[in-house]
Amino acid sequence: MLSRTADNLYSLARYVERAEYLARILEATQRLTAVPLDTAGESNEWESAVATAGCAHAFYAVYDEANEENVTDFLAFSTDNPSSIRSCFEVARTNARAVRTALTMEMWDAINGTWLELKRYGNGPTSREEFSRYLRWVQESSLRFDGSAYRTMLRNDAYWFTRLGIYLERADNTARILDVKYHLLLPAQEHVGGPLDYFQWAAILRSVSALTSYHWVYRESLKPWLVADLLILKEEMPRSLASCYENIVRYLDDIGSAYGRQGPSQRLARGIRTRLQNSRMDGIFQNGLHEFIQEFIADNNRIGQTITQQYLT
Amino acid sequence: MPVAFDEMNGADGAVRPAYSQLSAWLSEIRPDVLDYRRREAELVFRRIGITFAVYGEADAQERLIPFDVIPRILAASEWATLARGLEQRVKALNLYIRDVYGRRECLRAGIVPEDLVFQNPVFRPEMNGQKVPHNIYVHVAGVDIVRVDADTFYVLEDNARTPSGVSYMLENREIMIRLFPELFSRHRVTPVENYPDELLATLQSVAPNTAPGEPTVVLMTPGVYNSAYYEHSFLADKMGIELVEGRDLVVKNEIVYMRTTQGPKRVDVIYRRIDDDFIDPLAFRPDSALGVPGLMSAYQAGNVTLANAVGTGIADDKAVYSYMPDIVKFFLGEEPILKNVPTWRCREEDHLAYVLDHLEQLVVKEVHGSGGYGMLIGPAADKATIAAFRSKLKSSPKNFIAQPTLALSTCPTCVDSGLAPRHVDLRPFVLTGRDRVRIVPGGLTRVAMKAGSLVVNSSQGGGTKDTWVLAG
């Protein structure tokens, strides 16, 4: 297939996944701010939302303060922010239009329908209730896109590149969520195990739809190292780094065997997966969770670049 | 202005045979049926994303072309004559272009004035003496046809460069079958959905002789921002070929390759929907970012087929148009089956004098214009517009031709007040391959949605209809 087509599919999937991630962050933040102020103390959830979205730099170039209004606008609706939810959907649709022929009717419907619906929301919601509905809708749109791709696409390179886009973005997102909360939570001297700590860890899990899974897997109250274990090492957890890399390796292998040739992407991906498989939680915490995550994000970026060089240009 | 011929109700108000079932059906249905299905059709179009862009309209980056749910119907015998006439005309176009870039017999014989060819901006000196695969220049032609009475069809314009609109022909049919199954069961409508197959067969047949048994055909588009992008992606999809942009292609040693995830892949035939000017910045406009550097050299070396060929504009220019009847006679030795609209060439003194005297009655067109831009419709224009046009015409008469204001035929059309006659034209598509000419019965019917309007161009608010050719 054309390199440009593969690139478009890969980016399209990334943007849709990213829109969903932003909606999850905003939802979690909304929930965190519902904690009574005297419990929450001085913490600033909106600041952490911006950091988790990975766009603190761009944000503070426009705004002085991270409050509900500014952050909501910037992450969800701003046209100045190239990775606001709205921009993500816009770019996704432009990509989709450019590869109309590679999409199934259902996928096009999902992405075009989302884009048409987006216009209804205009520059923002009129109430908190409407904003909550909007965030649900964003996640449902992503689910619909994902589901129609899964159900209707031929299992060939077009499908594999689409999946790669999703898993690379998802791995990056999960890592960022863990990292920022690590900063936010662990330095607290006395609150570990306290109500705020509990709420914040619950919000993290909720933001990746993993709160219920946590209880099923560990059957105990929320512990930071167990949350990290779930989101980093548990292959059965669909958003965990291990699960993302299991998929990345698999789809790269599919591409490699269809094309009859393996390359640097395949080797790099297997290397990262092996490192995850050989890691233990106590080791990660001993060497520093933050360092581990930073290294992972760098690796994840590197594999993105390698895939681009090998296939997409 | 003469009274228009209505294709359903004829000149005398008696329903014409081809429309008898439609007319009966229209009188049977509840009045809100049409309105309801009209809205349904719009929803479907919007959902599929069949849109087009209008240049110069910032707020309307993607617009729907209005679709009228009442079909336009042609009898088998009417189509048979049209099809013969179209094949003849396109054959003549091909021979004429080959001659212009080759022996130039028609110029020496005085059939077409030399300056009209050589001073024409669309004449491509690069094509002089250049062989093209299988001597075919116009692989895809769109011939615009209007009707003025029961028996008279005129060719209004030949489109020999990159004619568009065929996706509407196909989608309109698709939607009609979905929305009006009962109407189809009352007619024997010849299908059009084989068009993409016919197009692909045509394109494969014109691959260079050096190409492998199964040549690689691609469709080249200027990109998503082109007004016809939807059509490009639609056709590529239906043919199952790659939709490429200039940046997807690369030329090495005069051979064209496309960049794929598995490395470079050789390309044999390019169905290009991008103008000559933009295909190769090394040969034509150096500022073109849409083209492929070196494409022209690969073409000239005979390693790739471009469809349509470079330089075909020399055949569909409005000034050349008026010579078409003579061109047909000269190259084929036959009488033209399809007539031209009577045309005054303002380049000729006596013609110009007549035109200046009768501006209020005539349609005056710019020779190089298209899309309905830059034309004067005398009967519809006010005094100031006519005066302004008169001075434009006097200062550069060569740039204009004039035609009588034709009473284009009308078809019943859904408008806000119910059914009303609206003017229509027809663009059939003629495919010329190495083996034969292929024409899918029908074409794109364009309809002027405003009462009395003669302008059917989509850029100016025209709509489309499904075109039915009944089986004999």
PDB file of N, CA and C in Angstrom, chain A residues 195-248:
ATOM      1  N   PRO A 195      -7.553   9.735  52.825  1.00  0.00           N
ATOM      2  CA  PRO A 195      -8.681   9.812  51.893  1.00  0.00           C
ATOM      3  C   PRO A 195      -8.320  10.449  50.549  1.00  0.00           C
ATOM      4  N   LEU A 196      -7.491  11.501  50.571  1.00  0.00           N
ATOM      5  CA  LEU A 196      -7.131  12.146  49.320  1.00  0.00           C
ATOM      6  C   LEU A 196      -6.342  11.184  48.446  1.00  0.00           C
ATOM      7  N   ASP A 197      -5.387  10.530  49.068  1.00  0.00           N
ATOM      8  CA  ASP A 197      -4.565   9.565  48.362  1.00  0.00           C
ATOM      9  C   ASP A 197      -5.453   8.521  47.684  1.00  0.00           C
ATOM     10  N   TYR A 198      -6.393   8.051  48.451  1.00  0.00           N
ATOM     11  CA  TYR A 198      -7.300   7.032  47.940  1.00  0.00           C
ATOM     12  C   TYR A 198      -8.073   7.551  46.734  1.00  0.00           C
ATOM     13  N   PHE A 199      -8.630   8.747  46.883  1.00  0.00           N
ATOM     14  CA  PHE A 199      -9.420   9.326  45.793  1.00  0.00           C
ATOM     15  C   PHE A 199      -8.592   9.501  44.530  1.00  0.00           C
ATOM     16  N   GLN A 200      -7.362   9.950  44.723  1.00  0.00           N
ATOM     17  CA  GLN A 200      -6.543  10.222  43.552  1.00  0.00           C
ATOM     18  C   GLN A 200      -6.164   8.932  42.820  1.00  0.00           C
ATOM     19  N   TRP A 201      -5.817   7.910  43.572  1.00  0.00           N
ATOM     20  CA  TRP A 201      -5.501   6.643  42.916  1.00  0.00           C
ATOM     21  C   TRP A 201      -6.738   6.055  42.242  1.00  0.00           C
ATOM     22  N   ALA A 202      -7.868   6.223  42.904  1.00  0.00           N
ATOM     23  CA  ALA A 202      -9.104   5.728  42.308  1.00  0.00           C
ATOM     24  C   ALA A 202      -9.384   6.459  41.002  1.00  0.00           C
ATOM     25  N   ALA A 203      -9.090   7.780  41.010  1.00  0.00           N
ATOM     26  CA  ALA A 203      -9.337   8.560  39.797  1.00  0.00           C
ATOM     27  C   ALA A 203      -8.452   8.095  38.650  1.00  0.00           C
ATOM     28  N   ILE A 204      -7.194   7.767  39.002  1.00  0.00           N
ATOM     29  CA  ILE A 204      -6.293   7.254  37.962  1.00  0.00           C
ATOM     30  C   ILE A 204      -6.873   5.994  37.338  1.00  0.00           C
ATOM     31  N   LEU A 205      -7.268   5.095  38.198  1.00  0.00           N
ATOM     32  CA  LEU A 205      -7.798   3.824  37.716  1.00  0.00           C
ATOM     33  C   LEU A 205      -9.068   4.036  36.908  1.00  0.00           C
ATOM     34  N   ARG A 206      -9.907   4.917  37.440  1.00  0.00           N
ATOM     35  CA  ARG A 206     -11.139   5.183  36.743  1.00  0.00           C
ATOM     36  C   ARG A 206     -10.853   5.768  35.358  1.00  0.00           C
ATOM     37  N   SER A 207      -9.847   6.634  35.279  1.00  0.00           N
ATOM     38  CA  SER A 207      -9.544   7.288  34.007  1.00  0.00           C
ATOM     39  C   SER A 207      -9.116   6.279  32.946  1.00  0.00           C
ATOM     40  N   VAL A 208      -8.664   5.125  33.350  1.00  0.00           N
ATOM     41  CA  VAL A 208      -8.341   4.107  32.354  1.00  0.00           C
ATOM     42  C   VAL A 208      -9.299   2.921  32.469  1.00  0.00           C
ATOM     43  N   SER A 209     -10.463   3.174  32.997  1.00  0.00           N
ATOM     44  CA  SER A 209     -11.510   2.146  33.124  1.00  0.00           C
ATOM     45  C   SER A 209     -10.996   0.892  33.821  1.00  0.00           C
ATOM     46  N   ALA A 210     -10.246   1.083  34.925  1.00  0.00           N
ATOM     47  CA  ALA A 210      -9.598  -0.074  35.539  1.00  0.00           C
ATOM     48  C   ALA A 210      -9.908  -0.252  37.015  1.00  0.00           C
ATOM     49  N   LEU A 211     -10.819   0.552  37.523  1.00  0.00           N
ATOM     50  CA  LEU A 211     -11.070   0.480  38.956  1.00  0.00           C
ATOM     51  C   LEU A 211     -11.656  -0.880  39.350  1.00  0.00           C
ATOM     52  N   THR A 212     -12.643  -1.309  38.571  1.00  0.00           N
ATOM     53  CA  THR A 212     -13.249  -2.608  38.871  1.00  0.00           C
ATOM     54  C   THR A 212     -12.241  -3.736  38.664  1.00  0.00           C
ATOM     55  N   SER A 213     -11.484  -3.622  37.574  1.00  0.00           N
ATOM     56  CA  SER A 213     -10.481  -4.662  37.304  1.00  0.00           C
ATOM     57  C   SER A 213      -9.503  -4.784  38.460  1.00  0.00           C
ATOM     58  N   TYR A 214      -9.119  -3.622  39.008  1.00  0.00           N
ATOM     59  CA  TYR A 214      -8.174  -3.635  40.123  1.00  0.00           C
ATOM     60  C   TYR A 214      -8.679  -4.531  41.242  1.00  0.00           C
ATOM     61  N   HIS A 215      -9.945  -4.337  41.614  1.00  0.00           N
ATOM     62  CA  HIS A 215     -10.488  -5.122  42.711  1.00  0.00           C
ATOM     63  C   HIS A 215     -10.562  -6.598  42.370  1.00  0.00           C
ATOM     64  N   TRP A 216     -10.878  -6.884  41.128  1.00  0.00           N
ATOM     65  CA  TRP A 216     -10.917  -8.292  40.733  1.00  0.00           C
ATOM     66  C   TRP A 216      -9.541  -8.927  40.771  1.00  0.00           C
ATOM     67  N   VAL A 217      -8.532  -8.171  40.375  1.00  0.00           N
ATOM     68  CA  VAL A 217      -7.183  -8.744  40.305  1.00  0.00           C
ATOM     69  C   VAL A 217      -6.547  -8.855  41.686  1.00  0.00           C
ATOM     70  N   TYR A 218      -6.648  -7.782  42.513  1.00  0.00           N
ATOM     71  CA  TYR A 218      -5.864  -7.761  43.756  1.00  0.00           C
ATOM     72  C   TYR A 218      -6.696  -8.013  45.006  1.00  0.00           C
ATOM     73  N   ARG A 219      -7.967  -7.782  44.941  1.00  0.00           N
ATOM     74  CA  ARG A 219      -8.843  -7.987  46.089  1.00  0.00           C
ATOM     75  C   ARG A 219      -8.323  -7.318  47.350  1.00  0.00           C
ATOM     76  N   GLU A 220      -7.801  -6.108  47.213  1.00  0.00           N
ATOM     77  CA  GLU A 220      -7.467  -5.326  48.405  1.00  0.00           C
ATOM     78  C   GLU A 220      -7.563  -3.842  48.090  1.00  0.00           C
ATOM     79  N   SER A 221      -7.410  -3.013  49.130  1.00  0.00           N
ATOM     80  CA  SER A 221      -7.581  -1.576  48.913  1.00  0.00           C
ATOM     81  C   SER A 221      -6.447  -1.034  48.039  1.00  0.00           C
ATOM     82  N   LEU A 222      -6.639   0.193  47.564  1.00  0.00           N
ATOM     83  CA  LEU A 222      -5.713   0.728  46.565  1.00  0.00           C
ATOM     84  C   LEU A 222      -4.328   0.976  47.146  1.00  0.00           C
ATOM     85  N   LYS A 223      -3.342   0.366  46.496  1.00  0.00           N
ATOM     86  CA  LYS A 223      -1.944   0.590  46.881  1.00  0.00           C
ATOM     87  C   LYS A 223      -1.215   1.093  45.641  1.00  0.00           C
ATOM     88  N   PRO A 224      -0.404   2.147  45.825  1.00  0.00           N
ATOM     89  CA  PRO A 224       0.276   2.718  44.649  1.00  0.00           C
ATOM     90  C   PRO A 224       1.031   1.676  43.832  1.00  0.00           C
ATOM     91  N   TRP A 225       1.781   0.792  44.502  1.00  0.00           N
ATOM     92  CA  TRP A 225       2.589  -0.166  43.727  1.00  0.00           C
ATOM     93  C   TRP A 225       1.736  -1.183  42.992  1.00  0.00           C
ATOM     94  N   LEU A 226       0.548  -1.448  43.558  1.00  0.00           N
ATOM     95  CA  LEU A 226      -0.338  -2.374  42.848  1.00  0.00           C
ATOM     96  C   LEU A 226      -0.985  -1.693  41.635  1.00  0.00           C
ATOM     97  N   VAL A 227      -1.337  -0.410  41.817  1.00  0.00           N
ATOM     98  CA  VAL A 227      -1.875   0.342  40.672  1.00  0.00           C
ATOM     99  C   VAL A 227      -0.831   0.362  39.556  1.00  0.00           C
ATOM    100  N   ALA A 228       0.411   0.657  39.940  1.00  0.00           N
ATOM    101  CA  ALA A 228       1.486   0.686  38.938  1.00  0.00           C
ATOM    102  C   ALA A 228       1.672  -0.704  38.326  1.00  0.00           C
ATOM    103  N   ASP A 229       1.601  -1.728  39.142  1.00  0.00           N
ATOM    104  CA  ASP A 229       1.736  -3.096  38.642  1.00  0.00           C
ATOM    105  C   ASP A 229       0.665  -3.392  37.597  1.00  0.00           C
ATOM    106  N   LEU A 230      -0.572  -2.978  37.909  1.00  0.00           N
ATOM    107  CA  LEU A 230      -1.687  -3.232  37.001  1.00  0.00           C
ATOM    108  C   LEU A 230      -1.487  -2.517  35.663  1.00  0.00           C
ATOM    109  N   LEU A 231      -1.046  -1.260  35.746  1.00  0.00           N
ATOM    110  CA  LEU A 231      -0.969  -0.452  34.526  1.00  0.00           C
ATOM    111  C   LEU A 231       0.335  -0.636  33.757  1.00  0.00           C
ATOM    112  N   ILE A 232       1.321  -1.245  34.401  1.00  0.00           N
ATOM    113  CA  ILE A 232       2.581  -1.439  33.681  1.00  0.00           C
ATOM    114  C   ILE A 232       2.764  -2.893  33.254  1.00  0.00           C
ATOM    115  N   LEU A 233       2.607  -3.807  34.198  1.00  0.00           N
ATOM    116  CA  LEU A 233       3.071  -5.171  33.936  1.00  0.00           C
ATOM    117  C   LEU A 233       1.988  -6.193  33.634  1.00  0.00           C
ATOM    118  N   LYS A 234       0.747  -5.888  33.971  1.00  0.00           N
ATOM    119  CA  LYS A 234      -0.302  -6.911  33.806  1.00  0.00           C
ATOM    120  C   LYS A 234      -0.735  -7.021  32.349  1.00  0.00           C
ATOM    121  N   GLU A 235      -0.409  -8.128  31.692  1.00  0.00           N
ATOM    122  CA  GLU A 235      -0.764  -8.271  30.281  1.00  0.00           C
ATOM    123  C   GLU A 235      -2.267  -8.394  30.078  1.00  0.00           C
ATOM    124  N   GLU A 236      -2.968  -8.883  31.110  1.00  0.00           N
ATOM    125  CA  GLU A 236      -4.412  -9.033  30.922  1.00  0.00           C
ATOM    126  C   GLU A 236      -5.162  -7.716  31.056  1.00  0.00           C
ATOM    127  N   MET A 237      -4.459  -6.672  31.462  1.00  0.00           N
ATOM    128  CA  MET A 237      -5.089  -5.353  31.598  1.00  0.00           C
ATOM    129  C   MET A 237      -4.946  -4.620  30.257  1.00  0.00           C
ATOM    130  N   PRO A 238      -6.062  -4.334  29.534  1.00  0.00           N
ATOM    131  CA  PRO A 238      -5.926  -3.906  28.135  1.00  0.00           C
ATOM    132  C   PRO A 238      -5.210  -2.579  27.910  1.00  0.00           C
ATOM    133  N   ARG A 239      -5.102  -1.736  28.925  1.00  0.00           N
ATOM    134  CA  ARG A 239      -4.388  -0.490  28.709  1.00  0.00           C
ATOM    135  C   ARG A 239      -2.971  -0.522  29.287  1.00  0.00           C
ATOM    136  N   SER A 240      -2.573  -1.628  29.847  1.00  0.00           N
ATOM    137  CA  SER A 240      -1.247  -1.664  30.459  1.00  0.00           C
ATOM    138  C   SER A 240      -0.165  -1.574  29.388  1.00  0.00           C
ATOM    139  N   LEU A 241       1.002  -1.121  29.808  1.00  0.00           N
ATOM    140  CA  LEU A 241       2.118  -1.023  28.876  1.00  0.00           C
ATOM    141  C   LEU A 241       2.445  -2.400  28.308  1.00  0.00           C
ATOM    142  N   ALA A 242       2.391  -3.424  29.162  1.00  0.00           N
ATOM    143  CA  ALA A 242       2.704  -4.784  28.704  1.00  0.00           C
ATOM    144  C   ALA A 242       1.720  -5.230  27.621  1.00  0.00           C
ATOM    145  N   SER A 243       0.447  -4.949  27.841  1.00  0.00           N
ATOM    146  CA  SER A 243      -0.551  -5.349  26.859  1.00  0.00           C
ATOM    147  C   SER A 243      -0.380  -4.573  25.556  1.00  0.00           C
ATOM    148  N   CYS A 244      -0.126  -3.278  25.653  1.00  0.00           N
ATOM    149  CA  CYS A 244       0.099  -2.481  24.448  1.00  0.00           C
ATOM    150  C   CYS A 244       1.250  -3.063  23.646  1.00  0.00           C
ATOM    151  N   TYR A 245       2.347  -3.439  24.351  1.00  0.00           N
ATOM    152  CA  TYR A 245       3.514  -3.935  23.624  1.00  0.00           C
ATOM    153  C   TYR A 245       3.322  -5.341  23.076  1.00  0.00           C
ATOM    154  N   GLU A 246       2.511  -6.115  23.764  1.00  0.00           N
ATOM    155  CA  GLU A 246       2.175  -7.406  23.204  1.00  0.00           C
ATOM    156  C   GLU A 246       1.518  -7.211  21.832  1.00  0.00           C
ATOM    157  N   ASN A 247       0.605  -6.229  21.764  1.00  0.00           N
ATOM    158  CA  ASN A 247      -0.088  -5.947  20.504  1.00  0.00           C
ATOM    159  C   ASN A 247       0.832  -5.324  19.458  1.00  0.00           C
ATOM    160  N   ILE A 248       1.671  -4.396  19.889  1.00  0.00           N
ATOM    161  CA  ILE A 248       2.571  -3.747  18.937  1.00  0.00           C
ATOM    162  C   ILE A 248       3.483  -4.781  18.287  1.00  0.00           C
TER     163      ILE A 248
END
